[in-house]
Amino acid sequence: MALPQAKYRKDYQPPAFTISHVSLDVDLDDHATRVESELRIQRQGQHNPPLELDGEGLTLLSIALDGRTLASDEYQLEGGTLRIADVPEQFTLQIVTQIDPANNSALEGLYKSGGAYCTQCEAEGFRRITYYLDRPDVLAVFTTTVRAPKQGFPHLLSNGNPQQRGDLDGNRHFVTWHDPHPKPAYLFALVAGDFDVLEDSFQTSEGRDVALQLFVDKGNLSRAEFAMQALKDSMRWDETRFGLSYDLDIYMIVAVDFFNMGAMENKGLNIFNAKYVLADARTATDQDFLAVESVIGHEYFHNWTGNRITCRDWFQLSLKEGLTVFRDQEFSGDMSMRAVHRINDVRIMRTHQFAEDASPMAHPIRPDKVIEMNNFYTVTVYNKGAEVIRMLHTLLGEEGFQRGMRLYVERHDGQAVTCEDFVAAMEAANDTDLSQFRRWYEQAGTPRVTVSDSYDVERQEYRLHCQQHTPKTPGQAVKKPFVIPMRSFFYDAQGEVMTLHSDSLQNDVLQITQNEQEFVFSGVSERPIPALFVGFSAPVRIDYPYTETQRLHLLAHSSDAFIAWDSAQQLYVKVIQEAISQQRPVQISDAFISALTTQLQDHETDPALRALLLQLPSAEAVAGEYEQVDIDAVAQACEQLKQLLASRLAQVLTLLWQANKSNGAYQFNAQHIAQRMLANTCLNYLALTPNAELDADLMAHFGADNLTDQLAALQAAVHCQHPLADTLIEQFSQQWQAQPLVMDKWLAVQASAPSADTLDRVQALTQHPAFNYANPNRVYSLIATFTHNLAALHRSDGAGYRWLADVIQQLNQSNPQVASRLLSSLLQWKRLDIDRQVLVKAQLERLRQTPKLAADLFEKVESSLAVEND
Ligand code: B3K
Ligand code: ZN
């Protein structure tokens, strides 16, 4: 078989043909779904190229051009292409194909999720339904008829508005849908099944009524109410903050159990992983509620940033994803707990995106080379993409940013465009020059900004010296300097913010644009303590030679929650690193303990932020700080730090636990969420030292009326190896065996226990009835969680690597997208010690030999093994 081929951004060519109208008629059947499509096609340009349509795994039944059936020598089927030479300038093509949705385990194209039929077409899934120009710059008006038995499929859905419905012979029926908005095939959707429907409506600011429908598995209506509210909140928010309203008469969301990702923004018919729809206090945690709100918002916001203005080609994915993540982050922040959301976003960047930037799969937010597009739905494209948009927002301000958005929409509504078009609109609307800023789209890697300062008391002058350096990434050895907005506050010895004067300082932002640069401030009456990258104003690593005293000063006085939180985080990292480099147990100074104690007891401080102060950097994040990492030392030091804090803060932890643990019924609001965060974080330390009183508390907490507390009790017991752990594991599974989404938490808690025997437990759990290799949620909960567990994955005997490779091999054929996601933790094998390098490399080489290796895995395995020859 031919090896998968790379595509390059520079090779983009506009389509030789466009399709203006598509009529689809889909007659559903488990193994023989018949798809009739009628395409109205126009040739572009003067030359006469062959028509080449994409198709994968299809059985072609017939093909007719302008009503005449083509003989088999009038077209060629080759690999994934249907080629017809010599077509007229304008014509109609009728194609009949047959597909087998019940055997579609890759969950791309048309497949069965439980009893329902559903689709997933982004990025290139439509070609598994019928032959088509499956690329985002071909926009067509779709009319879709869905046919199915009435029994089992009372709801037949597709994009747009319903036009016609009726009965068919054999107790079957049909519905025809029409979507007036031209769209690329990746936004096509079809669903057929038996659901409960939650109905509501929304009136747009223009006074139009939109029907809202949420389809969930039977019996789950009450668990859909929160999602419905989140949808209405999103619709209102996009009007008030961005001036963007909804454009169809109906907005539908369907929740399905089998889904590779979070959700999909198909026009008018979102399809969601049920995990991001279903939420009530008993079966969802606070974090789940917040995730539902954010994903509902994200998919809704795509209606403008993604659907009405879409991507010209898939290299431009961040055009819609970075921007839409930025919008959903702002939505969540405007709804509640802005600082908590921001800190969580930073954690994702530092733990996962920085790791990706340092891995063989590092890519710019707009990649240049892709083998399998599904491999590029990454934290880089999404989250770093959002940080790049956020930097634009920082540089232009809310008003300037919104001015740019308005121009972007005005210029490009209804088009398929590029990241360049977006930047150009921002630039034109603000009459500014973003040439250098564009490097964020071009260059991969995490810049490191090294700052030092000096103070001249006589001249009353303060100088900040900044250097930026971005390490090389595959294919990019030398980097040019970025535009890095460094929002900075300066504190005096009393902890007051100083007002500093410099021409370079605008709205507290200094722009670092060169490899080396100095900022001079005059009239400075005392040496300031700088708070750099306030709000994490750029996705960079920050180096400033803070003393412990300076960090503690910022911890105590920063008005920015990120800076306060980060001061503690950096001190944690430092004590871990010192213990490792000096080969001694972790030590914490009295000053640090007392500063933490003061903060924790400060009733003025939001309990959520106090909880975040106590949450240690993960072992995975600490490991990411090293170019050559000693896994055992990192895992051990992280555990020691937790133990040490538990004993040195025992008193305050107990007090906070007592004061904040729930009393009274569950309420979902910022105050209650914050108190639960604080109580549960404390519990996670207290469970390290079992005693009768705490055991009783732990049991009571486990019996709470909400999953947040119940799960916190379970997690504290399991992660602290508390004597009650096995009892709670057993009780939890008895209670929740009928609720797969809750059992996912149970799997994840066990898979994240920081110990080498976790591997044995995870292996055993694959045999448990709660686990199923065919369902991505189960695989992510158990196995992806395990891949982020440093102690378990990197077991020194290599058993973790071997087993993971077995699992990936098994998933290679059934669901390559899921398999590929599990591989990421192995790609950075060069950072490990020599023994582990040998062990991981052997598994990568074994994977490379897998018969019929999917393109998804091929791309990652090859890039990882290529590092050797660097
Ligand atoms: N756009 C989809 C992702 C589709 C994934 C394809 N493998 C979800 C989202 O970002 O909203
Ligand atoms: Zn998205």
JSON list of N, CA, C and O in Angstrom, two decimals, residues 632-649:
[
{"chain": "A", "resi": 632, "resn": "ASP", "atom": "N", "xyz": [11.52, 9.57, 37.60]},
{"chain": "A", "resi": 632, "resn": "ASP", "atom": "CA", "xyz": [11.33, 9.07, 38.97]},
{"chain": "A", "resi": 632, "resn": "ASP", "atom": "C", "xyz": [11.51, 10.20, 39.98]},
{"chain": "A", "resi": 632, "resn": "ASP", "atom": "O", "xyz": [10.75, 10.32, 40.93]},
{"chain": "A", "resi": 633, "resn": "ALA", "atom": "N", "xyz": [12.52, 11.03, 39.72]},
{"chain": "A", "resi": 633, "resn": "ALA", "atom": "CA", "xyz": [12.78, 12.12, 40.66]},
{"chain": "A", "resi": 633, "resn": "ALA", "atom": "C", "xyz": [11.62, 13.11, 40.67]},
{"chain": "A", "resi": 633, "resn": "ALA", "atom": "O", "xyz": [11.19, 13.58, 41.73]},
{"chain": "A", "resi": 634, "resn": "VAL", "atom": "N", "xyz": [11.08, 13.41, 39.49]},
{"chain": "A", "resi": 634, "resn": "VAL", "atom": "CA", "xyz": [9.96, 14.37, 39.43]},
{"chain": "A", "resi": 634, "resn": "VAL", "atom": "C", "xyz": [8.74, 13.79, 40.14]},
{"chain": "A", "resi": 634, "resn": "VAL", "atom": "O", "xyz": [8.11, 14.46, 40.97]},
{"chain": "A", "resi": 635, "resn": "ALA", "atom": "N", "xyz": [8.41, 12.54, 39.81]},
{"chain": "A", "resi": 635, "resn": "ALA", "atom": "CA", "xyz": [7.21, 11.94, 40.42]},
{"chain": "A", "resi": 635, "resn": "ALA", "atom": "C", "xyz": [7.37, 11.92, 41.94]},
{"chain": "A", "resi": 635, "resn": "ALA", "atom": "O", "xyz": [6.44, 12.25, 42.69]},
{"chain": "A", "resi": 636, "resn": "GLN", "atom": "N", "xyz": [8.55, 11.56, 42.39]},
{"chain": "A", "resi": 636, "resn": "GLN", "atom": "CA", "xyz": [8.79, 11.45, 43.83]},
{"chain": "A", "resi": 636, "resn": "GLN", "atom": "C", "xyz": [8.72, 12.82, 44.51]},
{"chain": "A", "resi": 636, "resn": "GLN", "atom": "O", "xyz": [8.08, 12.99, 45.55]},
{"chain": "A", "resi": 637, "resn": "ALA", "atom": "N", "xyz": [9.35, 13.81, 43.89]},
{"chain": "A", "resi": 637, "resn": "ALA", "atom": "CA", "xyz": [9.37, 15.15, 44.52]},
{"chain": "A", "resi": 637, "resn": "ALA", "atom": "C", "xyz": [7.97, 15.74, 44.57]},
{"chain": "A", "resi": 637, "resn": "ALA", "atom": "O", "xyz": [7.60, 16.41, 45.55]},
{"chain": "A", "resi": 638, "resn": "CYS", "atom": "N", "xyz": [7.17, 15.50, 43.54]},
{"chain": "A", "resi": 638, "resn": "CYS", "atom": "CA", "xyz": [5.80, 16.04, 43.55]},
{"chain": "A", "resi": 638, "resn": "CYS", "atom": "C", "xyz": [5.00, 15.43, 44.70]},
{"chain": "A", "resi": 638, "resn": "CYS", "atom": "O", "xyz": [4.25, 16.12, 45.39]},
{"chain": "A", "resi": 639, "resn": "GLU", "atom": "N", "xyz": [5.15, 14.13, 44.90]},
{"chain": "A", "resi": 639, "resn": "GLU", "atom": "CA", "xyz": [4.44, 13.48, 46.01]},
{"chain": "A", "resi": 639, "resn": "GLU", "atom": "C", "xyz": [4.93, 14.01, 47.36]},
{"chain": "A", "resi": 639, "resn": "GLU", "atom": "O", "xyz": [4.15, 14.26, 48.27]},
{"chain": "A", "resi": 640, "resn": "GLN", "atom": "N", "xyz": [6.24, 14.19, 47.46]},
{"chain": "A", "resi": 640, "resn": "GLN", "atom": "CA", "xyz": [6.80, 14.71, 48.72]},
{"chain": "A", "resi": 640, "resn": "GLN", "atom": "C", "xyz": [6.28, 16.09, 49.04]},
{"chain": "A", "resi": 640, "resn": "GLN", "atom": "O", "xyz": [5.97, 16.41, 50.18]},
{"chain": "A", "resi": 641, "resn": "LEU", "atom": "N", "xyz": [6.18, 16.91, 48.00]},
{"chain": "A", "resi": 641, "resn": "LEU", "atom": "CA", "xyz": [5.70, 18.28, 48.23]},
{"chain": "A", "resi": 641, "resn": "LEU", "atom": "C", "xyz": [4.27, 18.24, 48.77]},
{"chain": "A", "resi": 641, "resn": "LEU", "atom": "O", "xyz": [3.92, 18.97, 49.70]},
{"chain": "A", "resi": 642, "resn": "LYS", "atom": "N", "xyz": [3.47, 17.37, 48.20]},
{"chain": "A", "resi": 642, "resn": "LYS", "atom": "CA", "xyz": [2.09, 17.27, 48.67]},
{"chain": "A", "resi": 642, "resn": "LYS", "atom": "C", "xyz": [2.06, 16.84, 50.14]},
{"chain": "A", "resi": 642, "resn": "LYS", "atom": "O", "xyz": [1.35, 17.43, 50.97]},
{"chain": "A", "resi": 643, "resn": "GLN", "atom": "N", "xyz": [2.86, 15.85, 50.46]},
{"chain": "A", "resi": 643, "resn": "GLN", "atom": "CA", "xyz": [2.93, 15.35, 51.85]},
{"chain": "A", "resi": 643, "resn": "GLN", "atom": "C", "xyz": [3.37, 16.47, 52.80]},
{"chain": "A", "resi": 643, "resn": "GLN", "atom": "O", "xyz": [2.82, 16.64, 53.89]},
{"chain": "A", "resi": 644, "resn": "LEU", "atom": "N", "xyz": [4.38, 17.18, 52.35]},
{"chain": "A", "resi": 644, "resn": "LEU", "atom": "CA", "xyz": [4.96, 18.21, 53.19]},
{"chain": "A", "resi": 644, "resn": "LEU", "atom": "C", "xyz": [3.95, 19.33, 53.46]},
{"chain": "A", "resi": 644, "resn": "LEU", "atom": "O", "xyz": [3.79, 19.78, 54.61]},
{"chain": "A", "resi": 645, "resn": "LEU", "atom": "N", "xyz": [3.25, 19.76, 52.42]},
{"chain": "A", "resi": 645, "resn": "LEU", "atom": "CA", "xyz": [2.24, 20.80, 52.61]},
{"chain": "A", "resi": 645, "resn": "LEU", "atom": "C", "xyz": [1.13, 20.29, 53.52]},
{"chain": "A", "resi": 645, "resn": "LEU", "atom": "O", "xyz": [0.64, 21.02, 54.39]},
{"chain": "A", "resi": 646, "resn": "ALA", "atom": "N", "xyz": [0.77, 19.02, 53.33]},
{"chain": "A", "resi": 646, "resn": "ALA", "atom": "CA", "xyz": [-0.31, 18.46, 54.16]},
{"chain": "A", "resi": 646, "resn": "ALA", "atom": "C", "xyz": [0.08, 18.55, 55.63]},
{"chain": "A", "resi": 646, "resn": "ALA", "atom": "O", "xyz": [-0.74, 18.90, 56.48]},
{"chain": "A", "resi": 647, "resn": "SER", "atom": "N", "xyz": [1.34, 18.27, 55.93]},
{"chain": "A", "resi": 647, "resn": "SER", "atom": "CA", "xyz": [1.68, 18.30, 57.35]},
{"chain": "A", "resi": 647, "resn": "SER", "atom": "C", "xyz": [1.93, 19.72, 57.84]},
{"chain": "A", "resi": 647, "resn": "SER", "atom": "O", "xyz": [1.48, 20.11, 58.91]},
{"chain": "A", "resi": 648, "resn": "ARG", "atom": "N", "xyz": [2.59, 20.55, 57.01]},
{"chain": "A", "resi": 648, "resn": "ARG", "atom": "CA", "xyz": [2.89, 21.89, 57.52]},
{"chain": "A", "resi": 648, "resn": "ARG", "atom": "C", "xyz": [1.67, 22.81, 57.54]},
{"chain": "A", "resi": 648, "resn": "ARG", "atom": "O", "xyz": [1.63, 23.77, 58.30]},
{"chain": "A", "resi": 649, "resn": "LEU", "atom": "N", "xyz": [0.69, 22.53, 56.69]},
{"chain": "A", "resi": 649, "resn": "LEU", "atom": "CA", "xyz": [-0.51, 23.38, 56.67]},
{"chain": "A", "resi": 649, "resn": "LEU", "atom": "C", "xyz": [-1.69, 22.70, 57.36]},
{"chain": "A", "resi": 649, "resn": "LEU", "atom": "O", "xyz": [-2.84, 23.15, 57.23]}
]
